[in-house]
XYZ file of C-alpha atoms in Angstrom:
545
model
C -152.857 215.232 -64.279
C -149.195 216.154 -63.823
C -146.791 213.370 -64.837
C -143.027 213.498 -64.603
C -139.858 213.248 -62.549
C -140.038 214.740 -59.059
C -137.297 215.253 -56.488
C -137.869 212.640 -53.816
C -138.016 215.200 -51.031
C -140.935 216.942 -52.785
C -142.877 213.757 -53.647
C -144.999 213.239 -50.531
C -148.598 212.586 -51.618
C -147.615 211.808 -55.215
C -148.493 208.521 -56.919
C -145.623 206.335 -58.113
C -145.781 205.821 -61.873
C -143.268 202.947 -61.848
C -142.311 200.332 -59.273
C -139.087 200.897 -57.318
C -136.750 198.320 -55.811
C -133.606 199.479 -54.067
C -132.116 197.739 -51.050
C -134.855 197.248 -48.478
C -137.257 199.474 -50.423
C -139.838 197.723 -52.614
C -142.681 200.009 -53.686
C -145.090 199.108 -56.474
C -146.488 201.543 -58.991
C -149.676 203.228 -57.875
C -148.465 203.677 -54.298
C -149.281 207.015 -52.704
C -146.033 208.136 -51.128
C -146.148 208.955 -47.417
C -143.611 210.829 -45.334
C -142.282 207.457 -44.133
C -141.928 206.305 -47.748
C -140.001 209.456 -48.656
C -137.581 208.860 -45.783
C -137.042 205.254 -46.896
C -136.427 206.310 -50.502
C -133.922 208.972 -49.478
C -132.165 206.502 -47.175
C -131.865 204.161 -50.172
C -130.174 206.946 -52.169
C -133.057 207.582 -54.557
C -132.997 211.269 -55.452
C -135.849 211.372 -57.989
C -139.025 209.411 -58.680
C -141.380 209.332 -61.653
C -144.770 210.127 -60.220
C -148.186 211.694 -60.763
C -149.977 214.520 -59.033
C -153.693 215.027 -59.535
C -155.255 218.300 -60.603
C -158.686 219.515 -59.508
C -160.240 218.294 -62.763
C -158.960 214.711 -62.297
C -160.931 211.741 -60.952
C -158.658 208.995 -59.524
C -158.741 205.791 -61.560
C -160.664 203.577 -59.113
C -163.280 206.216 -58.404
C -163.737 206.859 -62.130
C -163.958 203.165 -63.037
C -166.538 202.515 -60.330
C -168.650 205.509 -61.334
C -168.809 204.477 -64.988
C -169.410 200.804 -64.186
C -172.366 201.653 -61.939
C -173.808 203.933 -64.617
C -173.570 201.087 -67.162
C -175.048 198.340 -64.978
C -178.737 197.563 -65.268
C -180.753 195.131 -63.108
C -179.240 191.688 -62.722
C -175.667 192.930 -63.037
C -173.228 193.266 -60.135
C -170.266 195.666 -60.079
C -167.127 194.447 -58.338
C -164.978 196.757 -56.264
C -162.490 198.609 -58.493
C -158.763 197.949 -58.405
C -155.936 199.484 -60.467
C -158.491 201.448 -62.453
C -160.572 198.413 -63.397
C -164.155 197.625 -62.392
C -165.666 194.357 -63.608
C -169.364 193.645 -64.113
C -170.835 190.180 -63.517
C -174.150 188.506 -64.320
C -176.211 187.636 -61.244
C -178.252 184.984 -63.099
C -178.284 182.925 -66.289
C -179.682 184.906 -69.182
C -178.981 187.034 -72.247
C -176.862 190.198 -72.300
C -178.382 193.026 -74.349
C -177.140 196.523 -75.139
C -176.976 199.179 -77.841
C -173.720 198.754 -79.748
C -173.870 202.302 -81.121
C -174.133 203.829 -77.627
C -171.212 201.686 -76.431
C -169.112 202.975 -79.324
C -169.992 206.554 -78.427
C -168.674 206.018 -74.890
C -165.409 204.482 -76.123
C -164.948 207.345 -78.610
C -165.189 210.044 -75.926
C -161.728 209.962 -74.352
C -158.732 207.633 -74.500
C -158.691 207.510 -70.700
C -162.020 205.633 -70.549
C -162.600 202.180 -72.032
C -165.461 199.697 -71.804
C -165.122 196.132 -73.098
C -168.118 193.789 -73.194
C -169.187 190.409 -74.436
C -170.983 190.395 -77.790
C -174.561 191.723 -77.828
C -177.190 189.061 -77.042
C -174.624 186.581 -75.777
C -175.932 183.848 -73.499
C -174.293 184.168 -70.084
C -174.266 182.255 -66.831
C -174.464 183.468 -63.249
C -171.117 184.839 -62.008
C -169.818 185.273 -65.562
C -167.924 188.479 -66.302
C -169.874 190.383 -68.935
C -167.959 193.671 -69.105
C -164.972 195.508 -67.726
C -164.345 199.232 -67.344
C -160.675 200.220 -67.452
C -159.315 203.688 -66.849
C -156.048 203.762 -68.768
C -154.011 206.431 -66.877
C -154.064 207.011 -63.119
C -156.982 209.421 -63.407
C -159.716 210.407 -65.851
C -160.827 213.952 -66.750
C -163.997 214.712 -64.799
C -165.700 216.287 -67.813
C -165.140 213.141 -69.910
C -166.287 210.874 -67.078
C -169.474 212.902 -66.640
C -170.241 212.669 -70.378
C -169.563 208.913 -70.392
C -171.771 208.317 -67.349
C -174.566 210.358 -68.924
C -174.356 208.308 -72.126
C -174.250 205.074 -70.125
C -177.503 205.962 -68.392
C -179.243 207.623 -71.333
C -182.744 206.168 -71.397
C -181.738 203.559 -68.816
C -178.464 201.731 -68.061
C -176.665 200.615 -71.218
C -176.041 197.014 -70.145
C -179.076 194.856 -69.392
C -179.262 191.233 -68.280
C -182.453 189.488 -69.332
C -182.687 186.417 -67.106
C -184.161 183.227 -68.474
C -187.799 182.664 -67.606
C -189.265 179.155 -67.310
C -191.261 178.168 -70.399
C -193.342 175.091 -71.198
C -192.647 174.479 -74.864
C -194.353 172.149 -77.326
C -192.491 170.060 -79.885
C -194.213 169.102 -83.140
C -192.192 166.395 -84.948
C -193.237 165.157 -88.398
C -192.699 161.671 -89.806
C -192.043 160.265 -93.262
C -192.551 156.540 -93.935
C -188.831 155.899 -93.485
C -188.467 157.987 -90.307
C -187.155 155.980 -87.372
C -188.689 156.524 -83.955
C -185.174 156.404 -82.480
C -184.270 159.501 -84.533
C -187.292 161.364 -83.153
C -186.412 160.207 -79.627
C -182.872 161.518 -80.007
C -184.130 164.816 -81.419
C -186.398 165.335 -78.431
C -183.581 164.436 -76.037
C -181.250 167.035 -77.572
C -183.926 169.739 -77.606
C -184.958 168.961 -74.027
C -181.336 169.403 -72.922
C -181.176 172.735 -74.810
C -184.252 174.095 -73.108
C -183.312 172.597 -69.751
C -180.008 174.469 -69.743
C -182.054 177.674 -69.862
C -184.623 176.705 -67.237
C -187.396 175.539 -69.581
C -188.856 172.209 -70.686
C -190.624 170.388 -73.497
C -194.014 169.958 -71.860
C -195.570 167.918 -74.683
C -194.578 166.353 -77.999
C -196.843 165.804 -81.009
C -195.692 163.273 -83.638
C -197.621 163.671 -86.890
C -197.284 162.827 -90.602
C -195.169 165.186 -92.699
C -198.230 166.953 -94.127
C -199.321 170.582 -93.836
C -202.742 169.823 -92.340
C -201.257 167.448 -89.772
C -198.763 170.149 -88.758
C -201.597 172.691 -88.554
C -203.643 170.429 -86.267
C -200.731 169.839 -83.908
C -199.849 173.551 -83.778
C -203.476 174.442 -83.000
C -203.573 171.843 -80.212
C -200.319 173.121 -78.724
C -201.562 176.700 -78.777
C -204.871 175.694 -77.204
C -202.982 174.106 -74.306
C -200.992 177.295 -73.774
C -197.546 176.013 -74.691
C -194.951 178.651 -75.575
C -192.909 178.545 -77.747
C -194.059 175.960 -80.310
C -191.130 174.208 -82.014
C -191.762 172.364 -85.295
C -189.154 169.872 -86.454
C -189.831 168.585 -89.947
C -188.755 165.162 -91.143
C -187.479 166.951 -94.245
C -185.636 170.278 -94.265
C -187.657 173.401 -95.091
C -186.694 174.650 -98.552
C -189.299 177.348 -99.218
C -191.848 179.561 -97.440
C -194.584 177.382 -98.991
C -193.091 174.070 -97.837
C -194.922 171.684 -95.465
C -193.914 173.205 -92.123
C -194.550 176.904 -92.983
C -197.770 175.952 -94.786
C -198.935 174.124 -91.664
C -198.151 177.125 -89.444
C -200.149 179.426 -91.746
C -203.041 176.937 -91.898
C -203.161 177.007 -88.093
C -203.709 180.779 -88.212
C -200.095 181.831 -87.802
C -197.839 183.986 -89.952
C -194.329 183.552 -91.309
C -192.089 186.435 -90.286
C -188.875 185.269 -91.914
C -187.346 182.216 -93.551
C -183.598 181.668 -93.414
C -180.863 183.327 -91.395
C -177.279 184.501 -92.037
C -175.885 182.022 -89.504
C -174.127 178.801 -90.404
C -175.092 176.256 -89.175
C -178.726 177.270 -88.893
C -179.432 178.800 -92.320
C -182.794 177.052 -92.764
C -184.531 178.265 -89.626
C -188.070 179.587 -89.937
C -189.381 182.390 -87.680
C -193.159 182.381 -87.308
C -195.749 183.628 -84.887
C -199.333 182.971 -83.845
C -200.588 186.025 -81.985
C -197.846 186.632 -79.421
C -196.608 183.017 -79.354
C -193.409 182.280 -81.312
C -193.696 179.291 -83.667
C -190.332 178.152 -85.032
C -189.459 175.796 -87.841
C -186.184 174.197 -86.772
C -183.164 173.674 -89.032
C -181.773 170.148 -89.315
C -178.638 171.125 -87.366
C -180.810 171.507 -84.247
C -180.683 167.703 -83.955
C -177.067 168.213 -82.844
C -176.085 169.675 -79.466
C -173.498 171.893 -81.204
C -174.087 175.640 -81.283
C -176.180 176.848 -84.220
C -178.348 179.809 -85.199
C -181.483 178.324 -83.611
C -179.710 178.585 -80.213
C -179.356 182.336 -80.637
C -183.061 182.795 -81.353
C -184.197 180.360 -78.647
C -182.082 182.027 -75.960
C -183.576 185.446 -76.673
C -187.119 184.080 -76.605
C -186.593 182.223 -73.311
C -185.162 185.432 -71.822
C -188.366 187.284 -72.664
C -186.983 189.204 -75.642
C -188.931 189.715 -78.854
C -187.194 188.450 -82.001
C -188.094 190.214 -85.257
C -187.192 189.389 -88.847
C -184.722 192.316 -88.727
C -183.096 190.805 -85.631
C -182.559 187.543 -87.508
C -181.220 189.309 -90.560
C -178.662 191.185 -88.429
C -177.145 187.978 -87.038
C -174.602 187.645 -89.838
C -171.825 189.475 -87.972
C -170.200 186.634 -86.046
C -172.654 184.190 -87.581
C -170.047 181.904 -89.162
C -170.028 179.134 -86.572
C -168.288 176.436 -88.622
C -166.043 175.865 -91.625
C -167.761 174.859 -94.877
C -166.275 171.762 -96.493
C -166.282 173.241 -100.008
C -164.281 176.283 -98.951
C -160.533 176.419 -98.201
C -159.919 176.056 -94.464
C -156.778 177.943 -93.453
C -157.388 177.129 -89.791
C -157.536 173.376 -90.406
C -155.046 171.477 -88.302
C -154.650 174.212 -85.724
C -158.009 174.545 -84.060
C -157.964 175.675 -80.466
C -160.211 174.973 -77.529
C -162.839 177.654 -76.946
C -161.688 179.984 -74.166
C -163.302 179.369 -70.811
C -165.826 181.924 -69.624
C -164.346 184.447 -67.194
C -166.175 183.965 -63.914
C -166.091 185.822 -60.645
C -163.673 183.892 -58.406
C -165.231 181.464 -55.936
C -163.968 182.757 -52.605
C -164.504 181.024 -49.265
C -164.054 182.624 -45.853
C -162.511 181.152 -42.713
C -163.402 182.931 -39.481
C -160.985 181.896 -36.733
C -162.951 181.968 -33.466
C -161.349 179.309 -31.272
C -159.049 181.303 -28.967
C -159.154 181.188 -25.180
C -159.519 184.977 -24.841
C -157.215 184.848 -21.813
C -156.475 188.595 -21.713
C -160.184 189.371 -21.336
C -160.472 187.680 -17.949
C -163.756 185.864 -17.352
C -165.381 187.248 -20.529
C -165.082 185.514 -23.888
C -164.334 188.436 -26.149
C -165.894 186.725 -29.155
C -169.338 186.767 -27.522
C -168.898 190.242 -26.011
C -171.183 192.774 -27.637
C -170.111 195.526 -29.997
C -172.941 197.966 -30.692
C -175.439 195.387 -29.442
C -174.087 192.476 -31.482
C -171.675 189.666 -30.545
C -168.210 190.487 -31.851
C -167.836 187.217 -33.748
C -171.220 187.776 -35.403
C -169.955 191.053 -36.876
C -167.014 189.240 -38.462
C -169.280 186.521 -39.852
C -171.864 188.972 -41.184
C -169.165 190.923 -43.019
C -168.005 187.731 -44.726
C -171.563 186.755 -45.677
C -172.308 190.225 -47.044
C -169.191 190.060 -49.226
C -170.621 187.050 -51.033
C -167.973 184.631 -49.761
C -169.159 181.038 -49.891
C -168.895 178.925 -47.903
C -168.280 180.816 -44.682
C -166.617 178.439 -42.220
C -166.238 179.340 -38.553
C -163.628 177.461 -36.528
C -164.540 177.227 -32.844
C -162.655 175.933 -29.809
C -162.933 177.654 -26.428
C -166.591 177.897 -25.303
C -167.766 176.265 -28.488
C -171.447 176.267 -27.509
C -171.468 179.956 -26.617
C -169.882 180.918 -29.944
C -172.344 178.728 -31.854
C -175.238 180.356 -29.995
C -173.973 183.805 -30.967
C -174.083 182.741 -34.632
C -177.469 181.033 -34.632
C -179.539 181.025 -37.827
C -176.710 182.135 -40.093
C -175.926 180.164 -43.287
C -172.482 179.050 -42.163
C -170.545 175.878 -41.453
C -169.071 175.489 -37.977
C -165.976 173.329 -37.439
C -164.824 172.562 -33.905
C -161.080 172.450 -33.259
C -160.434 170.283 -30.169
C -156.732 171.223 -30.277
C -157.276 174.984 -30.095
C -155.075 175.305 -26.977
C -152.047 174.242 -29.044
C -152.097 177.407 -31.129
C -153.553 179.330 -34.031
C -152.165 176.967 -36.648
C -154.436 174.141 -35.424
C -157.517 176.270 -36.113
C -156.255 177.255 -39.532
C -155.590 173.608 -40.365
C -159.053 172.593 -39.153
C -160.612 175.278 -41.323
C -158.759 174.520 -44.545
C -159.482 170.805 -44.183
C -163.193 171.704 -44.276
C -162.930 173.695 -47.518
C -164.771 172.271 -50.521
C -163.059 171.484 -53.799
C -163.219 174.043 -56.567
C -162.692 177.291 -54.674
C -160.298 179.843 -56.147
C -159.301 181.662 -52.976
C -160.124 182.169 -49.302
C -160.284 184.989 -46.820
C -158.610 184.205 -43.508
C -160.439 186.400 -41.003
C -160.075 186.855 -37.264
C -163.201 186.714 -35.128
C -161.965 189.500 -32.843
C -161.787 192.209 -35.547
C -165.233 193.841 -35.399
C -164.507 196.674 -37.825
C -163.646 194.613 -40.887
C -166.431 195.342 -43.370
C -167.664 193.899 -46.680
C -165.906 196.805 -48.398
C -162.535 195.618 -47.079
C -163.212 192.075 -48.265
C -164.576 193.141 -51.642
C -161.519 195.297 -52.340
C -159.299 192.291 -51.642
C -161.419 190.161 -53.969
C -161.169 192.799 -56.713
C -157.365 192.751 -56.439
C -157.132 188.948 -56.682
C -155.954 188.000 -60.187
C -153.858 184.846 -60.673
C -153.171 185.738 -64.316
C -151.541 188.966 -63.152
C -149.658 187.161 -60.371
C -151.764 188.699 -57.579
C -152.517 185.611 -55.479
C -151.901 186.919 -51.946
C -153.843 190.123 -51.319
C -152.957 192.070 -48.183
C -154.898 195.123 -46.944
C -152.955 198.293 -46.117
C -153.693 201.663 -44.601
C -151.100 204.442 -44.742
C -148.602 201.861 -45.996
C -149.074 199.491 -43.025
C -150.333 195.934 -43.545
C -153.301 194.511 -41.659
C -155.925 191.748 -41.732
C -157.737 189.837 -43.163
C -155.660 188.359 -45.975
C -156.932 186.787 -49.187
C -155.025 183.659 -50.215
C -155.123 181.887 -53.556
C -156.164 178.244 -53.389
C -152.632 177.109 -54.267
C -151.512 177.966 -50.713
C -154.037 175.698 -48.999
C -151.655 172.731 -49.036
C -149.019 174.779 -47.196
C -151.576 175.869 -44.609
C -152.379 172.250 -43.865
C -148.776 171.776 -42.774
C -148.613 174.693 -40.319
C -147.557 174.072 -36.717
C -147.478 176.031 -33.463
C -149.115 179.265 -32.341
C -148.708 181.045 -35.679
C -150.954 181.718 -38.603
C -149.973 181.783 -42.244
C -148.317 185.207 -42.312
C -144.812 183.778 -42.621
C -145.924 182.385 -45.987
C -146.115 185.969 -47.222
C -142.350 186.318 -46.899
C -141.853 183.066 -48.772
C -144.071 184.244 -51.650
C -143.432 188.004 -51.656
C -143.564 188.207 -55.456
C -147.189 187.060 -55.328
C -148.196 189.683 -52.751
C -150.455 192.542 -53.751
C -150.929 195.363 -51.258
C -154.478 196.702 -51.390
C -155.066 200.203 -49.961
C -158.089 200.448 -47.673
C -160.246 203.443 -46.729
C -159.891 203.150 -42.942
C -158.111 201.534 -39.991
C -160.620 198.723 -39.483
C -157.977 196.303 -40.770
C -155.893 196.917 -37.628
C -158.502 196.987 -34.861
C -158.710 193.818 -32.808
C -160.114 193.455 -29.311
C -157.867 191.716 -26.770
C -158.530 193.338 -23.390
C -161.436 194.843 -21.413
C -159.933 198.277 -22.097
C -159.962 197.595 -25.838
C -163.626 196.663 -25.609
C -164.481 199.712 -23.517
C -162.738 202.069 -25.954
C -164.499 200.448 -28.938
C -167.915 200.816 -27.328
C -167.312 204.363 -26.065
C -168.660 207.179 -28.253
C -166.112 209.693 -29.589
C -165.405 212.611 -27.266
C -167.827 215.490 -27.609
C -170.801 213.255 -28.411
């Protein structure tokens, strides 16, 4: 990769290394300079630019990030479209993230251009949660390094694996001492049921028995005979030795003790046992509390279908300090912070504006006219659905019934705008009023743009990042802006106040600092159908075919 100062007149095709603002010119770093851009820069008196030119051995940052992310991602993980050299990976279901730490280190040690950051191994994750990010540091990565990293990422199978939770019917064995209150046992079951329920499982049956080894053994045998898995044993008194009541009962039932204790606090006194292939656990006293403890780590792995060995438990010490100990100095006391929220894929809705009168098409409603055998509006809706946008809301007006019929059997919400003749703003208002609470952003799409694809939408979604100030994402091709536009949720209130036959584009000028231009691979972001000639050209095969 060639980096340095270039005379502006020689910079066509180069990539800007730093943003430029001069007069009417405002180009952000990463922009590929066109002939038009060069003319604008020279007109602004800019004689030199700091820019990059790629060599044959370079892989552009987005291409490199996407390639490595796909090599890393196993089943159950989704890779977002790359943007500015970053490709994020998300969990598609609740479960446990597993990977080989040593192999991850080998990838990060290959080349400073390539980095992979992940959550901790065996972390419990939720659907839509970001679990890893690939970032290419410069504007391109060496192809040889990328090839080695991708090979390592796929060595023996993709490095990153999501193990989704599987439904289990667990048994709870709770022992009593003479002074044990039933209310305490009730509360214990309630807390454990909530723990399992959060991971898609349940306590199918509870056995309450005296705190005696033979009573524990009888209950464990009964639970195993009924096919419950796992079997959880909660003693009325904490386990203090491998020969104590609970482990002795497990052994008497025909089971074995794999390990007693764990380097996690709270949770030190957990017992890992097994009967055949069924895990039998002696629970630490802290499991009566809903707060995170070492038992949670073991339970999550088991409910995700992972085997837990004594070595696995013994390796949990790194990161295993989950609380301060009262007898130890507490330097953090008085300045505790809230746990950071989990990074989730943004919840993005889509509005498809399909209310217009189609006056330039004559007697035909362009939205129901067919493109490659499919109604035009259906193509726009299907692109939004394929992008993962939810909900997808279609605003109808003119020939409402015909548009609805063209969209039959699709998982969408249709909102009729009775005021559609008053202008585009009425449809936009009708659509945003139908949006649910809690969305992060929305695509505003036009029903007469049949060549907008999920790729266009996904690239906009990848660029959206409120923390980086990218809250209005606009597609571009060869430096020219098009549609659709992705808007952060903070602009919804302004959209509700729009009037006349205009959309929300004027808001871009009012919030230019929040605008992120997103380069697209083709001209589909410009192509709309307004006239019979437009439709004919779109449906005509290219010359020579």
